[in-house]
PDB file of C-alpha atoms in Angstrom:
ATOM      1  CA  UNK S 147      -0.627   0.194   0.219  1.00  0.00           C
ATOM      2  CA  UNK S 148       1.582   3.313  -0.209  1.00  0.00           C
ATOM      3  CA  UNK S 149       0.510   6.714   1.956  1.00  0.00           C
ATOM      4  CA  UNK S 150       0.179  10.497   0.359  1.00  0.00           C
ATOM      5  CA  UNK S 151       0.094  13.831   0.748  1.00  0.00           C
ATOM      6  CA  UNK S 152      -0.142  17.392  -1.150  1.00  0.00           C
ATOM      7  CA  UNK S 153       0.240  20.636  -0.452  1.00  0.00           C
ATOM      8  CA  UNK S 154      -2.935  23.098   0.896  1.00  0.00           C
ATOM      9  CA  UNK S 155      -0.924  26.132  -0.108  1.00  0.00           C
ATOM     10  CA  UNK S 156       0.594  23.746  -2.797  1.00  0.00           C
ATOM     11  CA  UNK S 157       0.268  19.038  -3.036  1.00  0.00           C
ATOM     12  CA  UNK S 158      -1.349  14.081  -1.738  1.00  0.00           C
ATOM     13  CA  UNK S 159      -2.427  11.383   1.141  1.00  0.00           C
ATOM     14  CA  UNK S 160      -0.999   9.839   3.846  1.00  0.00           C
ATOM     15  CA  UNK S 161      -0.108  13.026   5.133  1.00  0.00           C
ATOM     16  CA  UNK S 162      -0.169  17.224   5.240  1.00  0.00           C
ATOM     17  CA  UNK S 163      -0.679  18.589   2.261  1.00  0.00           C
ATOM     18  CA  UNK S 164       1.374  15.440   1.700  1.00  0.00           C
ATOM     19  CA  UNK S 165      -0.333  11.709  -0.475  1.00  0.00           C
ATOM     20  CA  UNK S 166      -1.790   8.530   1.515  1.00  0.00           C
ATOM     21  CA  UNK S 167      -1.339   5.134   0.287  1.00  0.00           C
ATOM     22  CA  UNK S 168      -1.717   5.086  -3.715  1.00  0.00           C
ATOM     23  CA  UNK S 169      -3.124   2.924  -6.350  1.00  0.00           C
ATOM     24  CA  UNK S 170      -1.222   0.250  -8.145  1.00  0.00           C
ATOM     25  CA  UNK S 171      -0.210   2.435 -11.832  1.00  0.00           C
ATOM     26  CA  UNK S 172      -1.575   0.891 -14.248  1.00  0.00           C
ATOM     27  CA  UNK S 173      -0.138  -0.055 -17.401  1.00  0.00           C
ATOM     28  CA  UNK S 174       2.040   2.621 -19.558  1.00  0.00           C
ATOM     29  CA  UNK S 175      -0.178   4.622 -21.338  1.00  0.00           C
ATOM     30  CA  UNK S 176       1.220   5.574 -25.249  1.00  0.00           C
ATOM     31  CA  UNK S 177       2.090   9.571 -25.648  1.00  0.00           C
ATOM     32  CA  UNK S 178      -1.051  11.061 -27.024  1.00  0.00           C
ATOM     33  CA  UNK S 179      -3.006   9.391 -23.813  1.00  0.00           C
ATOM     34  CA  UNK S 180      -0.787  11.422 -21.959  1.00  0.00           C
ATOM     35  CA  UNK S 181      -1.246  14.350 -23.605  1.00  0.00           C
ATOM     36  CA  UNK S 182      -5.057  13.945 -23.364  1.00  0.00           C
ATOM     37  CA  UNK S 183      -4.629  13.874 -19.746  1.00  0.00           C
ATOM     38  CA  UNK S 184      -2.250  17.218 -20.189  1.00  0.00           C
ATOM     39  CA  UNK S 185      -4.497  18.893 -21.354  1.00  0.00           C
ATOM     40  CA  UNK S 186      -7.094  18.133 -19.091  1.00  0.00           C
ATOM     41  CA  UNK S 187      -6.075  18.401 -16.370  1.00  0.00           C
ATOM     42  CA  UNK S 188      -1.868  20.825 -16.988  1.00  0.00           C
ATOM     43  CA  UNK S 189      -0.443  23.113 -16.453  1.00  0.00           C
ATOM     44  CA  UNK S 190       0.559  24.873 -18.628  1.00  0.00           C
ATOM     45  CA  UNK S 191       4.087  23.501 -19.339  1.00  0.00           C
ATOM     46  CA  UNK S 192       3.426  20.126 -18.620  1.00  0.00           C
ATOM     47  CA  UNK S 193       0.992  20.166 -21.541  1.00  0.00           C
ATOM     48  CA  UNK S 194       2.975  22.271 -23.457  1.00  0.00           C
ATOM     49  CA  UNK S 195       6.111  18.903 -22.936  1.00  0.00           C
ATOM     50  CA  UNK S 196       3.203  16.071 -23.939  1.00  0.00           C
ATOM     51  CA  UNK S 197       2.219  18.273 -27.218  1.00  0.00           C
ATOM     52  CA  UNK S 198       6.095  18.174 -28.600  1.00  0.00           C
ATOM     53  CA  UNK S 199       6.831  14.405 -27.045  1.00  0.00           C
ATOM     54  CA  UNK S 200       3.701  13.633 -29.176  1.00  0.00           C
ATOM     55  CA  UNK S 201       4.531  15.193 -31.938  1.00  0.00           C
ATOM     56  CA  UNK S 202       7.985  14.831 -31.759  1.00  0.00           C
ATOM     57  CA  UNK S 203       9.070  18.297 -32.484  1.00  0.00           C
ATOM     58  CA  UNK S 204      12.135  19.462 -31.437  1.00  0.00           C
ATOM     59  CA  UNK S 205      12.364  23.130 -30.298  1.00  0.00           C
ATOM     60  CA  UNK S 206      14.017  24.108 -33.200  1.00  0.00           C
ATOM     61  CA  UNK S 207      11.376  22.441 -35.901  1.00  0.00           C
ATOM     62  CA  UNK S 208       8.466  24.163 -33.830  1.00  0.00           C
ATOM     63  CA  UNK S 209      10.937  27.564 -33.902  1.00  0.00           C
ATOM     64  CA  UNK S 210      11.243  27.314 -37.340  1.00  0.00           C
ATOM     65  CA  UNK S 211       7.436  26.464 -38.567  1.00  0.00           C
ATOM     66  CA  UNK S 212       6.920  29.527 -35.803  1.00  0.00           C
ATOM     67  CA  UNK S 213       8.663  31.260 -38.018  1.00  0.00           C
ATOM     68  CA  UNK S 214       7.415  30.418 -41.588  1.00  0.00           C
ATOM     69  CA  UNK S 215       3.497  31.084 -40.056  1.00  0.00           C
ATOM     70  CA  UNK S 216       5.021  35.424 -39.186  1.00  0.00           C
ATOM     71  CA  UNK S 217       5.962  34.153 -35.361  1.00  0.00           C
ATOM     72  CA  UNK S 218       9.132  34.436 -33.911  1.00  0.00           C
ATOM     73  CA  UNK S 219      10.410  33.296 -30.609  1.00  0.00           C
ATOM     74  CA  UNK S 220      13.409  32.118 -29.889  1.00  0.00           C
ATOM     75  CA  UNK S 221      13.989  28.546 -28.487  1.00  0.00           C
ATOM     76  CA  UNK S 222      15.451  29.817 -24.768  1.00  0.00           C
ATOM     77  CA  UNK S 223      11.634  31.149 -24.125  1.00  0.00           C
ATOM     78  CA  UNK S 224      10.324  27.146 -25.987  1.00  0.00           C
ATOM     79  CA  UNK S 225      12.849  25.928 -23.160  1.00  0.00           C
ATOM     80  CA  UNK S 226      11.741  28.343 -20.949  1.00  0.00           C
ATOM     81  CA  UNK S 227       8.109  27.565 -21.176  1.00  0.00           C
ATOM     82  CA  UNK S 228       8.365  24.384 -20.916  1.00  0.00           C
ATOM     83  CA  UNK S 229      10.469  24.066 -17.935  1.00  0.00           C
ATOM     84  CA  UNK S 230       7.935  25.713 -16.143  1.00  0.00           C
ATOM     85  CA  UNK S 231      10.497  28.610 -15.698  1.00  0.00           C
ATOM     86  CA  UNK S 232       9.003  31.493 -17.122  1.00  0.00           C
ATOM     87  CA  UNK S 233       5.140  32.894 -18.391  1.00  0.00           C
ATOM     88  CA  UNK S 234       3.533  33.129 -21.538  1.00  0.00           C
ATOM     89  CA  UNK S 235       1.980  36.608 -20.538  1.00  0.00           C
ATOM     90  CA  UNK S 236       2.419  38.770 -22.630  1.00  0.00           C
ATOM     91  CA  UNK S 237      -0.058  39.252 -25.418  1.00  0.00           C
ATOM     92  CA  UNK S 238       2.582  38.525 -28.715  1.00  0.00           C
ATOM     93  CA  UNK S 239       3.849  35.533 -26.268  1.00  0.00           C
ATOM     94  CA  UNK S 240      -0.259  34.759 -26.347  1.00  0.00           C
ATOM     95  CA  UNK S 241      -0.351  35.211 -29.922  1.00  0.00           C
ATOM     96  CA  UNK S 242       2.688  33.336 -30.255  1.00  0.00           C
ATOM     97  CA  UNK S 243       0.872  30.140 -28.537  1.00  0.00           C
ATOM     98  CA  UNK S 244      -2.199  30.685 -30.308  1.00  0.00           C
ATOM     99  CA  UNK S 245       0.100  29.844 -33.790  1.00  0.00           C
ATOM    100  CA  UNK S 246       1.801  27.444 -31.620  1.00  0.00           C
ATOM    101  CA  UNK S 247      -1.250  25.020 -30.651  1.00  0.00           C
ATOM    102  CA  UNK S 248      -1.384  26.042 -35.355  1.00  0.00           C
ATOM    103  CA  UNK S 249       1.808  23.915 -35.153  1.00  0.00           C
ATOM    104  CA  UNK S 250       1.800  21.475 -32.378  1.00  0.00           C
ATOM    105  CA  UNK S 251      -2.421  20.665 -34.127  1.00  0.00           C
ATOM    106  CA  UNK S 252      -3.621  20.657 -30.947  1.00  0.00           C
ATOM    107  CA  UNK S 253      -7.549  21.990 -30.510  1.00  0.00           C
ATOM    108  CA  UNK S 254      -8.027  26.087 -30.991  1.00  0.00           C
ATOM    109  CA  UNK S 255      -7.163  27.374 -27.178  1.00  0.00           C
ATOM    110  CA  UNK S 256      -6.096  23.543 -26.313  1.00  0.00           C
ATOM    111  CA  UNK S 257      -2.477  25.750 -24.725  1.00  0.00           C
ATOM    112  CA  UNK S 258      -4.584  29.311 -24.690  1.00  0.00           C
ATOM    113  CA  UNK S 259      -6.766  27.843 -21.453  1.00  0.00           C
ATOM    114  CA  UNK S 260      -3.725  26.399 -19.017  1.00  0.00           C
ATOM    115  CA  UNK S 261      -1.843  30.169 -19.078  1.00  0.00           C
ATOM    116  CA  UNK S 262      -5.175  31.818 -16.623  1.00  0.00           C
ATOM    117  CA  UNK S 263      -4.577  34.958 -15.605  1.00  0.00           C
ATOM    118  CA  UNK S 264      -1.465  36.596 -13.946  1.00  0.00           C
ATOM    119  CA  UNK S 265      -1.749  35.662  -9.787  1.00  0.00           C
ATOM    120  CA  UNK S 266      -1.137  38.648  -7.838  1.00  0.00           C
ATOM    121  CA  UNK S 267       2.285  38.504  -5.944  1.00  0.00           C
ATOM    122  CA  UNK S 268       4.633  35.517  -6.670  1.00  0.00           C
ATOM    123  CA  UNK S 269       1.470  33.155  -7.070  1.00  0.00           C
ATOM    124  CA  UNK S 270       3.571  30.097  -8.796  1.00  0.00           C
ATOM    125  CA  UNK S 271       1.923  27.496 -11.173  1.00  0.00           C
ATOM    126  CA  UNK S 272      -0.588  25.698  -9.752  1.00  0.00           C
ATOM    127  CA  UNK S 273      -3.362  23.162 -11.120  1.00  0.00           C
ATOM    128  CA  UNK S 274      -6.034  21.567  -9.238  1.00  0.00           C
ATOM    129  CA  UNK S 275      -6.463  18.960  -6.612  1.00  0.00           C
ATOM    130  CA  UNK S 276      -8.785  16.599  -8.419  1.00  0.00           C
ATOM    131  CA  UNK S 277      -5.331  16.226 -10.401  1.00  0.00           C
ATOM    132  CA  UNK S 278      -3.957  15.167  -7.695  1.00  0.00           C
ATOM    133  CA  UNK S 279      -5.777  12.751  -5.460  1.00  0.00           C
ATOM    134  CA  UNK S 280      -7.702  10.402  -6.445  1.00  0.00           C
ATOM    135  CA  UNK S 281     -10.108  10.843  -3.911  1.00  0.00           C
ATOM    136  CA  UNK S 282     -10.967  14.137  -4.583  1.00  0.00           C
ATOM    137  CA  UNK S 283     -14.479  14.108  -4.207  1.00  0.00           C
ATOM    138  CA  UNK S 284     -14.484  13.715  -0.196  1.00  0.00           C
ATOM    139  CA  UNK S 285     -11.201  15.596  -0.488  1.00  0.00           C
ATOM    140  CA  UNK S 286     -13.415  18.679  -2.106  1.00  0.00           C
ATOM    141  CA  UNK S 287     -15.810  18.347   0.591  1.00  0.00           C
ATOM    142  CA  UNK S 288     -14.070  18.687   3.764  1.00  0.00           C
ATOM    143  CA  UNK S 289     -12.179  22.163   2.466  1.00  0.00           C
ATOM    144  CA  UNK S 290     -15.601  23.056   2.327  1.00  0.00           C
ATOM    145  CA  UNK S 291     -17.646  21.571   5.309  1.00  0.00           C
ATOM    146  CA  UNK S 292     -13.844  24.930   7.062  1.00  0.00           C
ATOM    147  CA  UNK S 293     -14.952  27.298   3.653  1.00  0.00           C
ATOM    148  CA  UNK S 294     -11.564  26.985   2.623  1.00  0.00           C
ATOM    149  CA  UNK S 295     -10.699  29.247  -0.633  1.00  0.00           C
ATOM    150  CA  UNK S 296      -9.749  27.317  -3.774  1.00  0.00           C
ATOM    151  CA  UNK S 297      -6.946  28.962  -3.091  1.00  0.00           C
ATOM    152  CA  UNK S 298      -5.288  28.826   0.523  1.00  0.00           C
ATOM    153  CA  UNK S 299      -2.964  31.794  -0.356  1.00  0.00           C
ATOM    154  CA  UNK S 300       0.396  29.992   1.207  1.00  0.00           C
ATOM    155  CA  UNK S 301       3.223  27.734  -1.191  1.00  0.00           C
ATOM    156  CA  UNK S 302       5.974  26.500  -0.666  1.00  0.00           C
ATOM    157  CA  UNK S 303       9.790  27.747   0.208  1.00  0.00           C
ATOM    158  CA  UNK S 304      11.436  25.105   1.662  1.00  0.00           C
ATOM    159  CA  UNK S 305       9.536  21.864   3.142  1.00  0.00           C
ATOM    160  CA  UNK S 306      11.625  18.874   4.907  1.00  0.00           C
ATOM    161  CA  UNK S 307       9.513  15.764   5.735  1.00  0.00           C
ATOM    162  CA  UNK S 308      10.487  12.890   7.192  1.00  0.00           C
ATOM    163  CA  UNK S 309       8.624   9.418   7.264  1.00  0.00           C
ATOM    164  CA  UNK S 310       8.633   6.896   9.631  1.00  0.00           C
ATOM    165  CA  UNK S 311       7.953   3.256   8.949  1.00  0.00           C
ATOM    166  CA  UNK S 312       7.369   0.426  11.722  1.00  0.00           C
ATOM    167  CA  UNK S 313       7.631  -2.924  12.467  1.00  0.00           C
ATOM    168  CA  UNK S 314       4.848  -3.803  11.191  1.00  0.00           C
ATOM    169  CA  UNK S 315       5.868  -2.412   7.662  1.00  0.00           C
ATOM    170  CA  UNK S 316       3.425   0.220   8.693  1.00  0.00           C
ATOM    171  CA  UNK S 317       3.189   4.115   8.442  1.00  0.00           C
ATOM    172  CA  UNK S 318       3.829   5.516  12.116  1.00  0.00           C
ATOM    173  CA  UNK S 319       4.747   8.777  11.708  1.00  0.00           C
ATOM    174  CA  UNK S 320       5.183  11.697   9.763  1.00  0.00           C
ATOM    175  CA  UNK S 321       7.001  15.166  10.719  1.00  0.00           C
ATOM    176  CA  UNK S 322       7.219  18.182   8.815  1.00  0.00           C
ATOM    177  CA  UNK S 323       9.065  21.141   8.961  1.00  0.00           C
ATOM    178  CA  UNK S 324       7.733  23.849   6.696  1.00  0.00           C
ATOM    179  CA  UNK S 325       9.407  26.971   4.874  1.00  0.00           C
ATOM    180  CA  UNK S 326       6.085  28.553   2.827  1.00  0.00           C
ATOM    181  CA  UNK S 327       4.903  32.163   1.309  1.00  0.00           C
ATOM    182  CA  UNK S 328       2.315  34.013   0.785  1.00  0.00           C
ATOM    183  CA  UNK S 329       1.153  35.152  -2.405  1.00  0.00           C
ATOM    184  CA  UNK S 330      -1.762  36.865  -1.201  1.00  0.00           C
ATOM    185  CA  UNK S 331      -2.504  38.563   1.953  1.00  0.00           C
ATOM    186  CA  UNK S 332      -4.435  37.531   5.388  1.00  0.00           C
ATOM    187  CA  UNK S 333      -3.503  34.467   5.196  1.00  0.00           C
ATOM    188  CA  UNK S 334      -3.819  33.663   8.450  1.00  0.00           C
ATOM    189  CA  UNK S 335      -3.301  29.154   8.364  1.00  0.00           C
ATOM    190  CA  UNK S 336      -2.330  26.397   6.855  1.00  0.00           C
ATOM    191  CA  UNK S 337      -4.464  23.607   5.747  1.00  0.00           C
ATOM    192  CA  UNK S 338      -2.646  20.074   6.388  1.00  0.00           C
ATOM    193  CA  UNK S 339      -3.630  17.219   4.263  1.00  0.00           C
ATOM    194  CA  UNK S 340      -3.446  13.928   5.881  1.00  0.00           C
ATOM    195  CA  UNK S 341      -4.569  10.329   2.661  1.00  0.00           C
ATOM    196  CA  UNK S 342      -2.884   7.102   4.640  1.00  0.00           C
ATOM    197  CA  UNK S 343      -3.179   3.636   3.586  1.00  0.00           C
ATOM    198  CA  UNK S 344      -5.567   0.989   3.372  1.00  0.00           C
ATOM    199  CA  UNK S 345      -7.640   0.460   6.359  1.00  0.00           C
ATOM    200  CA  UNK S 346      -6.682   3.605   8.133  1.00  0.00           C
ATOM    201  CA  UNK S 347      -8.391   5.058  11.117  1.00  0.00           C
ATOM    202  CA  UNK S 348      -8.504   8.218  11.039  1.00  0.00           C
ATOM    203  CA  UNK S 349     -10.338   8.210  14.651  1.00  0.00           C
ATOM    204  CA  UNK S 350      -6.466   7.368  15.904  1.00  0.00           C
ATOM    205  CA  UNK S 351      -4.859   9.676  13.719  1.00  0.00           C
ATOM    206  CA  UNK S 352      -3.577  12.751  15.246  1.00  0.00           C
ATOM    207  CA  UNK S 353      -1.399  15.484  13.937  1.00  0.00           C
ATOM    208  CA  UNK S 354       0.425  18.529  17.047  1.00  0.00           C
ATOM    209  CA  UNK S 355       2.251  21.224  16.131  1.00  0.00           C
ATOM    210  CA  UNK S 356       5.775  21.563  16.700  1.00  0.00           C
ATOM    211  CA  UNK S 357       6.206  25.017  16.430  1.00  0.00           C
ATOM    212  CA  UNK S 358       4.669  28.270  15.328  1.00  0.00           C
ATOM    213  CA  UNK S 359       1.796  26.884  15.064  1.00  0.00           C
ATOM    214  CA  UNK S 360      -1.580  25.374  16.835  1.00  0.00           C
ATOM    215  CA  UNK S 361      -3.815  23.090  16.013  1.00  0.00           C
ATOM    216  CA  UNK S 362      -7.055  24.590  14.490  1.00  0.00           C
ATOM    217  CA  UNK S 363     -10.554  21.675  13.555  1.00  0.00           C
ATOM    218  CA  UNK S 364     -10.125  18.850  11.874  1.00  0.00           C
ATOM    219  CA  UNK S 365     -12.506  17.200   9.575  1.00  0.00           C
ATOM    220  CA  UNK S 366     -12.269  13.061   8.787  1.00  0.00           C
ATOM    221  CA  UNK S 367     -13.628  10.881   6.195  1.00  0.00           C
ATOM    222  CA  UNK S 368     -13.133   7.984   6.967  1.00  0.00           C
ATOM    223  CA  UNK S 369     -13.934   5.951   3.997  1.00  0.00           C
ATOM    224  CA  UNK S 370     -10.914   7.241   2.400  1.00  0.00           C
ATOM    225  CA  UNK S 371      -8.962   8.292   4.681  1.00  0.00           C
ATOM    226  CA  UNK S 372      -8.682  11.516   4.480  1.00  0.00           C
ATOM    227  CA  UNK S 373      -7.449  13.595   7.147  1.00  0.00           C
ATOM    228  CA  UNK S 374      -7.715  17.713   7.075  1.00  0.00           C
ATOM    229  CA  UNK S 375      -6.195  20.027  10.436  1.00  0.00           C
ATOM    230  CA  UNK S 376      -5.647  23.077  10.441  1.00  0.00           C
ATOM    231  CA  UNK S 377      -2.263  24.500  11.884  1.00  0.00           C
ATOM    232  CA  UNK S 378      -2.825  28.274  12.928  1.00  0.00           C
ATOM    233  CA  UNK S 379      -0.556  30.931  12.802  1.00  0.00           C
ATOM    234  CA  UNK S 380       0.031  34.052  14.988  1.00  0.00           C
ATOM    235  CA  UNK S 381      -0.545  36.667  13.077  1.00  0.00           C
ATOM    236  CA  UNK S 382      -1.506  37.069   9.718  1.00  0.00           C
ATOM    237  CA  UNK S 383       0.767  36.971   7.121  1.00  0.00           C
ATOM    238  CA  UNK S 384       0.737  39.825   4.046  1.00  0.00           C
ATOM    239  CA  UNK S 385       1.594  38.831   0.565  1.00  0.00           C
ATOM    240  CA  UNK S 386       5.407  37.936  -0.165  1.00  0.00           C
ATOM    241  CA  UNK S 387       5.705  37.289   4.513  1.00  0.00           C
ATOM    242  CA  UNK S 388       6.974  33.718   5.061  1.00  0.00           C
ATOM    243  CA  UNK S 389       6.006  31.329   8.380  1.00  0.00           C
ATOM    244  CA  UNK S 390       7.472  28.877   9.481  1.00  0.00           C
ATOM    245  CA  UNK S 391       5.940  26.297  11.491  1.00  0.00           C
ATOM    246  CA  UNK S 392       6.407  22.285  12.442  1.00  0.00           C
ATOM    247  CA  UNK S 393       3.730  19.105  12.633  1.00  0.00           C
ATOM    248  CA  UNK S 394       3.725  15.843  12.996  1.00  0.00           C
ATOM    249  CA  UNK S 395       0.520  13.381  11.570  1.00  0.00           C
ATOM    250  CA  UNK S 396       0.972  10.179  14.058  1.00  0.00           C
ATOM    251  CA  UNK S 397      -1.142   6.836  11.685  1.00  0.00           C
ATOM    252  CA  UNK S 398       0.283   3.998  12.426  1.00  0.00           C
ATOM    253  CA  UNK S 399      -2.954   2.172  12.221  1.00  0.00           C
ATOM    254  CA  UNK S 400      -3.112   1.113   8.072  1.00  0.00           C
ATOM    255  CA  UNK S 401      -1.855  -2.107   6.035  1.00  0.00           C
ATOM    256  CA  UNK S 402       1.527  -2.215   5.150  1.00  0.00           C
ATOM    257  CA  UNK S 403       3.062   1.180   3.845  1.00  0.00           C
ATOM    258  CA  UNK S 404       4.676   0.304   0.270  1.00  0.00           C
ATOM    259  CA  UNK S 405       4.681   4.079  -0.963  1.00  0.00           C
ATOM    260  CA  UNK S 406       4.463   7.646   0.106  1.00  0.00           C
ATOM    261  CA  UNK S 407       3.728   9.704  -2.387  1.00  0.00           C
ATOM    262  CA  UNK S 408       3.386  13.968  -1.983  1.00  0.00           C
ATOM    263  CA  UNK S 409       1.117  16.645  -4.692  1.00  0.00           C
ATOM    264  CA  UNK S 410       2.361  18.658  -5.506  1.00  0.00           C
ATOM    265  CA  UNK S 411      -0.599  21.814  -6.484  1.00  0.00           C
ATOM    266  CA  UNK S 412       2.074  24.678  -6.562  1.00  0.00           C
ATOM    267  CA  UNK S 413       5.285  24.579  -8.989  1.00  0.00           C
ATOM    268  CA  UNK S 414       8.632  26.378  -6.920  1.00  0.00           C
ATOM    269  CA  UNK S 415      10.402  26.661  -3.194  1.00  0.00           C
ATOM    270  CA  UNK S 416      12.602  22.973  -2.221  1.00  0.00           C
ATOM    271  CA  UNK S 417      11.589  20.099  -0.782  1.00  0.00           C
ATOM    272  CA  UNK S 418      12.882  16.288   0.537  1.00  0.00           C
ATOM    273  CA  UNK S 419      11.507  13.941   2.141  1.00  0.00           C
ATOM    274  CA  UNK S 420      13.397  10.751   3.959  1.00  0.00           C
ATOM    275  CA  UNK S 421      11.898   7.286   5.269  1.00  0.00           C
ATOM    276  CA  UNK S 422      12.655   5.876   7.667  1.00  0.00           C
ATOM    277  CA  UNK S 423      12.222   2.432   8.489  1.00  0.00           C
ATOM    278  CA  UNK S 424      12.542   0.455  11.290  1.00  0.00           C
ATOM    279  CA  UNK S 425      15.369  -2.253  11.159  1.00  0.00           C
ATOM    280  CA  UNK S 426      12.708  -4.945  12.464  1.00  0.00           C
ATOM    281  CA  UNK S 427      11.360  -4.181   8.501  1.00  0.00           C
ATOM    282  CA  UNK S 428      14.182  -3.525   6.216  1.00  0.00           C
ATOM    283  CA  UNK S 429      12.852  -2.611   2.249  1.00  0.00           C
ATOM    284  CA  UNK S 430      14.359  -4.764  -0.370  1.00  0.00           C
ATOM    285  CA  UNK S 431      14.657  -2.082  -3.604  1.00  0.00           C
ATOM    286  CA  UNK S 432      13.710   1.455  -3.043  1.00  0.00           C
ATOM    287  CA  UNK S 433      13.017   4.032  -5.990  1.00  0.00           C
ATOM    288  CA  UNK S 434      11.995   7.473  -6.243  1.00  0.00           C
ATOM    289  CA  UNK S 435       9.275   8.099  -9.517  1.00  0.00           C
ATOM    290  CA  UNK S 436       7.348  11.319 -10.235  1.00  0.00           C
ATOM    291  CA  UNK S 437       3.646  11.201 -11.836  1.00  0.00           C
ATOM    292  CA  UNK S 438       1.627  14.223 -13.662  1.00  0.00           C
ATOM    293  CA  UNK S 439      -1.213  12.816 -12.536  1.00  0.00           C
ATOM    294  CA  UNK S 440      -2.478  10.524  -9.053  1.00  0.00           C
ATOM    295  CA  UNK S 441      -3.505   7.998 -12.233  1.00  0.00           C
ATOM    296  CA  UNK S 442      -0.407   8.628 -14.750  1.00  0.00           C
ATOM    297  CA  UNK S 443       2.084   5.912 -14.869  1.00  0.00           C
ATOM    298  CA  UNK S 444       5.260   6.832 -12.469  1.00  0.00           C
ATOM    299  CA  UNK S 445       8.290   8.373 -14.180  1.00  0.00           C
ATOM    300  CA  UNK S 446      11.382   9.586 -13.611  1.00  0.00           C
ATOM    301  CA  UNK S 447      11.851   6.015 -11.310  1.00  0.00           C
ATOM    302  CA  UNK S 448      15.699   6.353  -9.851  1.00  0.00           C
ATOM    303  CA  UNK S 449      16.536   3.598  -8.024  1.00  0.00           C
ATOM    304  CA  UNK S 450      17.471   4.263  -4.646  1.00  0.00           C
ATOM    305  CA  UNK S 451      20.405   3.524  -1.641  1.00  0.00           C
ATOM    306  CA  UNK S 452      19.367   2.144   1.776  1.00  0.00           C
ATOM    307  CA  UNK S 453      20.952   3.187   4.167  1.00  0.00           C
ATOM    308  CA  UNK S 454      23.459   2.222   7.505  1.00  0.00           C
ATOM    309  CA  UNK S 455      20.892   3.943   9.099  1.00  0.00           C
ATOM    310  CA  UNK S 456      17.382   2.228   7.565  1.00  0.00           C
ATOM    311  CA  UNK S 457      16.712   5.204   5.310  1.00  0.00           C
ATOM    312  CA  UNK S 458      16.804   6.438   2.163  1.00  0.00           C
ATOM    313  CA  UNK S 459      15.605   9.997   0.584  1.00  0.00           C
ATOM    314  CA  UNK S 460      15.281  12.167  -2.219  1.00  0.00           C
ATOM    315  CA  UNK S 461      15.507  16.401  -3.219  1.00  0.00           C
ATOM    316  CA  UNK S 462      14.069  18.307  -5.383  1.00  0.00           C
ATOM    317  CA  UNK S 463      15.451  20.843  -6.124  1.00  0.00           C
ATOM    318  CA  UNK S 464      12.040  22.508  -8.109  1.00  0.00           C
ATOM    319  CA  UNK S 465       9.253  21.973  -7.313  1.00  0.00           C
ATOM    320  CA  UNK S 466       6.896  21.444  -9.617  1.00  0.00           C
ATOM    321  CA  UNK S 467       3.143  20.632  -9.698  1.00  0.00           C
ATOM    322  CA  UNK S 468       1.891  17.041  -9.667  1.00  0.00           C
ATOM    323  CA  UNK S 469       3.404  14.623  -7.674  1.00  0.00           C
ATOM    324  CA  UNK S 470       6.635  13.222  -6.502  1.00  0.00           C
ATOM    325  CA  UNK S 471       7.410   9.907  -4.328  1.00  0.00           C
ATOM    326  CA  UNK S 472       9.454   6.805  -3.049  1.00  0.00           C
ATOM    327  CA  UNK S 473       8.059   2.912  -3.629  1.00  0.00           C
ATOM    328  CA  UNK S 474       9.906   0.218  -2.233  1.00  0.00           C
ATOM    329  CA  UNK S 475       9.239  -3.805  -2.395  1.00  0.00           C
ATOM    330  CA  UNK S 476       8.600  -5.354   0.600  1.00  0.00           C
ATOM    331  CA  UNK S 477      10.283  -9.246   0.701  1.00  0.00           C
TER     332      UNK S 477
END
């Protein structure tokens, strides 16, 4: 099984905006299927990369075809767009994207609709929860019960997460130390989302504030294994201000865990994940991976080496909207 979380300011299961147990990946999909999914859920950079891959076009070829249609865009700009480092929000850039849809044989507005309006401040690109978390309806109902706005107003600057796997192979606890930045005025809380492994007893899941926050309202959905908790700040943040908080989810109620994933609704910032295993229950194989969405197959799969202390880790220098995690196998 697996654990996940998701960032409400920015991420899927087993814990706060983290993820939790995950489903087994399905059979490999075709480039066209990945493109269809990316065009449906976004964000813009993911959809553009998927379109380039599906059409088999290098950036210099795309630049040439745009030039034939009277649109001059540098290869560097195209590269920045498809890597999510810049967004085409100037009038001439938006005209280029409109022609780019023609070059890539996409329906009208397939890419332009994913750009969206420029947000206030330094808000990074984002994608919806439904693209990151399978029981999205249950999560949305819990968030609605807390009158949570669609935009939580926060995104990650730095996030370190330590997941503890117990002697029974269960997700025992998860510690998060988080630096967040407000991209709008008036933010006074962070919503932590925990999605437990199958069999999770949400009534027994506990959360503790470890620093600079206090626990507010808690909402639970036993059928989906989701717990949503308000972590309240001492004061309201203004746009651009940062907050440092620490919190811990205590679970230990679900089936043996086989994966931990975190979904990020917002891009930007750095993330480090460490999985620590009880010495009495060590896995035989560990890998890191990414997914553009909750239902997409694993991508960028890389082996990880269990160290002498019984743990593995990953470091992501630049978070992208989507799913990031570690999977492991038991003997």
